[in-house]
Amino acid sequence: MPRPVIMPLVRGELVGLIWVRPLEVGEDAMTGIAQLSNIAAAAGADEVVLAWETGDVATACGVPAVGPAPCLNMVHATEDGHVLHQFPYAEEALADAPGGKDAREPRWLPAPEPRQDAELIPPVRAAVSFSFTPLDLDHPSPFGVTVVLMEEDGFTVRLTEAFAR
């Protein structure tokens, strides 16, 4: 399963890519996805892009899938709203999979038009909202400590050079 990933931006500059930590099914998955917002908030992001797969997130969170499935979803958000882009696909078995394994690849289907302020599943809606809520941390380096804490919790954090200093 490709893990949900958030890409915060500050004044058009990419902060990095942050993938969700390993998740338990249910509330833990909802919390983990919402926590993707922490680095965006700590960096003072003015926009975020969040990507997830419909079926994987619905299953992990124990919520009904919303919209086409299977589907890669990308939401581009600012404090003023968001646009949801959906890329539905069908899974096709690879005839020449190495070692006779059951390998699959996506066959992309026609994509619907992007939708302004479309309904988002609860953990994604929370991640988008909290990305623009300033963190109140009493620490000399709120961004740095947030990165360290998230990595300790199992999030995969890859910062761009400008933000890795």
mmCIF file of N, CA and C in Angstrom, residues 88 108-112:
data_model
loop_
_atom_site.group_PDB
_atom_site.id
_atom_site.type_symbol
_atom_site.label_atom_id
_atom_site.label_comp_id
_atom_site.label_asym_id
_atom_site.label_seq_id
_atom_site.Cartn_x
_atom_site.Cartn_y
_atom_site.Cartn_z
ATOM 1 N N PRO A 88 -8.624 7.862 -11.140
ATOM 2 C CA PRO A 88 -9.056 6.467 -10.999
ATOM 3 C C PRO A 88 -8.236 5.549 -11.908
ATOM 4 N N TRP A 108 -4.623 3.583 -16.060
ATOM 5 C CA TRP A 108 -5.298 4.830 -15.702
ATOM 6 C C TRP A 108 -6.572 5.007 -16.507
ATOM 7 N N LEU A 109 -7.622 5.396 -15.829
ATOM 8 C CA LEU A 109 -8.935 5.622 -16.431
ATOM 9 C C LEU A 109 -9.156 7.127 -16.589
ATOM 10 N N PRO A 110 -10.164 7.542 -17.349
ATOM 11 C CA PRO A 110 -10.422 8.982 -17.484
ATOM 12 C C PRO A 110 -10.645 9.624 -16.107
ATOM 13 N N ALA A 111 -9.998 10.749 -15.913
ATOM 14 C CA ALA A 111 -10.089 11.456 -14.628
ATOM 15 C C ALA A 111 -11.232 12.464 -14.654
ATOM 16 N N PRO A 112 -11.987 12.533 -13.560
ATOM 17 C CA PRO A 112 -13.017 13.575 -13.482
ATOM 18 C C PRO A 112 -12.362 14.952 -13.367
#
